[in-house]
PDB file of C-alpha atoms and ligand atoms in Angstrom:
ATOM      1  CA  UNK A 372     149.523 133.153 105.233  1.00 96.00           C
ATOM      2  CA  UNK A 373     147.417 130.136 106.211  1.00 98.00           C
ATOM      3  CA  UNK A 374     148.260 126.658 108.035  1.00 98.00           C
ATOM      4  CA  UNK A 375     146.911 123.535 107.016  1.00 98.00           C
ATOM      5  CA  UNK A 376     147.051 120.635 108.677  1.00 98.00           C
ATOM      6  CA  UNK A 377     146.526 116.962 107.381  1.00 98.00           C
ATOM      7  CA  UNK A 378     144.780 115.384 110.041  1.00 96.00           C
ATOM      8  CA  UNK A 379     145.640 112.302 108.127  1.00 97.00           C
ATOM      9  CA  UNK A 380     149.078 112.609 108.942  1.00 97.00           C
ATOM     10  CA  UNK A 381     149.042 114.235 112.701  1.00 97.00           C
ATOM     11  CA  UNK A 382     150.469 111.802 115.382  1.00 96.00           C
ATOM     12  CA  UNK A 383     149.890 114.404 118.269  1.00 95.00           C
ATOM     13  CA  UNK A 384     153.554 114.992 118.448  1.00 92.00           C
ATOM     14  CA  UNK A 385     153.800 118.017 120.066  1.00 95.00           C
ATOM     15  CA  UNK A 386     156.779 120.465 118.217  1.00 97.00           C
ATOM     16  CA  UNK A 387     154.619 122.410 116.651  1.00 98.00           C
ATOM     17  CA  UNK A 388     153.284 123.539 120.228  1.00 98.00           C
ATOM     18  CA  UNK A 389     156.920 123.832 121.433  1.00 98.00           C
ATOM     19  CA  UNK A 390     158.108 125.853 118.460  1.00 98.00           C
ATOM     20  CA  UNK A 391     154.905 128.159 118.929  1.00 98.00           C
ATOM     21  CA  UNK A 392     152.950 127.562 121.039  1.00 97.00           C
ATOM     22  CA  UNK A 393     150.544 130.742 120.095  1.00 97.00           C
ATOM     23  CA  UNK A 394     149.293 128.670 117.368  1.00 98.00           C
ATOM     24  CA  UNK A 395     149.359 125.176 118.158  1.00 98.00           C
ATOM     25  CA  UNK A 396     147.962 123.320 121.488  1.00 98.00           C
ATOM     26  CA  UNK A 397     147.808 119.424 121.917  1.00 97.00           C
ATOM     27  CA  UNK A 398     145.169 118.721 124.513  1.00 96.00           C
ATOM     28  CA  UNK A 399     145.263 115.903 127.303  1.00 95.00           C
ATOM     29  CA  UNK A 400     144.617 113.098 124.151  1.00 94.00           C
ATOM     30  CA  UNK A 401     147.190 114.380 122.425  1.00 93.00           C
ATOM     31  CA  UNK A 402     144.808 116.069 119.356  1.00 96.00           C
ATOM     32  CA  UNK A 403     146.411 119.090 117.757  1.00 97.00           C
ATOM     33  CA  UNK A 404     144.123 122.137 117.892  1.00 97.00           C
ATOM     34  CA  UNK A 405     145.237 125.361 115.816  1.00 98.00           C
ATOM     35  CA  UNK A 406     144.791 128.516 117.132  1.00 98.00           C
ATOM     36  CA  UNK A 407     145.056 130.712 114.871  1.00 98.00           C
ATOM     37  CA  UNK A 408     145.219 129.677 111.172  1.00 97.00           C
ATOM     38  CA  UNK A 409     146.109 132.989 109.547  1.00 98.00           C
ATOM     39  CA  UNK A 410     149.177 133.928 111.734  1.00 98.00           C
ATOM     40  CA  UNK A 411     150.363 137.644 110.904  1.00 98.00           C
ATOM     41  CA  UNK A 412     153.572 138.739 108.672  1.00 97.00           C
ATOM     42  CA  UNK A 413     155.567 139.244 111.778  1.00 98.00           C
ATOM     43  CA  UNK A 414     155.083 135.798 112.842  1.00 98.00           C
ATOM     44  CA  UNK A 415     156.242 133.836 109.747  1.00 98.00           C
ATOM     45  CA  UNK A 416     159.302 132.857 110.800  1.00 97.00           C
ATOM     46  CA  UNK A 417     158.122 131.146 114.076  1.00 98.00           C
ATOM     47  CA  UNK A 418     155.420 129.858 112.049  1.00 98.00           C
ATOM     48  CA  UNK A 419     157.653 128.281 109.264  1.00 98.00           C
ATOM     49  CA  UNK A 420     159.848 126.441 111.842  1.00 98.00           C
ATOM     50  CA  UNK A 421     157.123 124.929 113.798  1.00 98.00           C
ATOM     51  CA  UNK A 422     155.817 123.637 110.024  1.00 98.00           C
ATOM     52  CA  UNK A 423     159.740 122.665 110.042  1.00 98.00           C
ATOM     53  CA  UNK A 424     159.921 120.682 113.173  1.00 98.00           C
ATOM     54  CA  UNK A 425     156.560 118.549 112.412  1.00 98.00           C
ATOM     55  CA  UNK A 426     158.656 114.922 112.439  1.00 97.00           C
ATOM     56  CA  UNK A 427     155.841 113.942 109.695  1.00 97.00           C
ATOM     57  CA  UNK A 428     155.267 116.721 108.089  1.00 97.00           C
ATOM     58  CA  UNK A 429     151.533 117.224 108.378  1.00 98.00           C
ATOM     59  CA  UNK A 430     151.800 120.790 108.822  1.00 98.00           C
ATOM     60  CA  UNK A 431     152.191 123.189 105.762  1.00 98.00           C
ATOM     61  CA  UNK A 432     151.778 127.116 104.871  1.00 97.00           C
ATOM     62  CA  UNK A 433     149.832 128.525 102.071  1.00 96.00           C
ATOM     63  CA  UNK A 434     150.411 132.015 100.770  1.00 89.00           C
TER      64      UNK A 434
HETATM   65  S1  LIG B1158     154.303 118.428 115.297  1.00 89.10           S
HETATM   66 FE1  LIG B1158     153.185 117.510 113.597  1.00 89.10          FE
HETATM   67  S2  LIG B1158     152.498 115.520 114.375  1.00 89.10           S
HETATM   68 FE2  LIG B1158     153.061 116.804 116.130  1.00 89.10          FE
HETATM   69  S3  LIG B1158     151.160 117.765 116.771  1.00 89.10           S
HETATM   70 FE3  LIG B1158     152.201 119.185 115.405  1.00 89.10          FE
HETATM   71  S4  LIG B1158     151.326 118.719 113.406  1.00 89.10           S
HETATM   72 FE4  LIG B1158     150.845 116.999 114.705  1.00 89.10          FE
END
């Protein structure tokens, strides 16, 4: 399982940090850094609805 992120499309939001925060961290301007961008098995689900909650869906998970 991967995340990818289009940068393109990131507004700095923030759910993805709320919904997991072990994977996603805005910084003070707001820029999106992922932590980890092969999250393990046991962590899909928490995974998938952070990808969920992005409001503009620049967040997505690959295999
Ligand atoms: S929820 Fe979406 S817009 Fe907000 S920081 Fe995460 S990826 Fe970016």
């Amino acid at each position: 399982m991967r995340i990818d992120v289009d940068r393109d499309k990131c507004e700095g939001l923030g759910m993805c940090e709320a919904m997991a925060h072990e994977y996603f961290e805005l910084d003070d301007d707001d820029t999106m850094t992922v932590l980890d961008d092969s999250p393990p098995e046991v962590d899909r689900s928490k995974v998938h609805a952070a990808v969920e909650a992005c409001p503009v869906m620049a967040l997505s998970l690959a295999g």
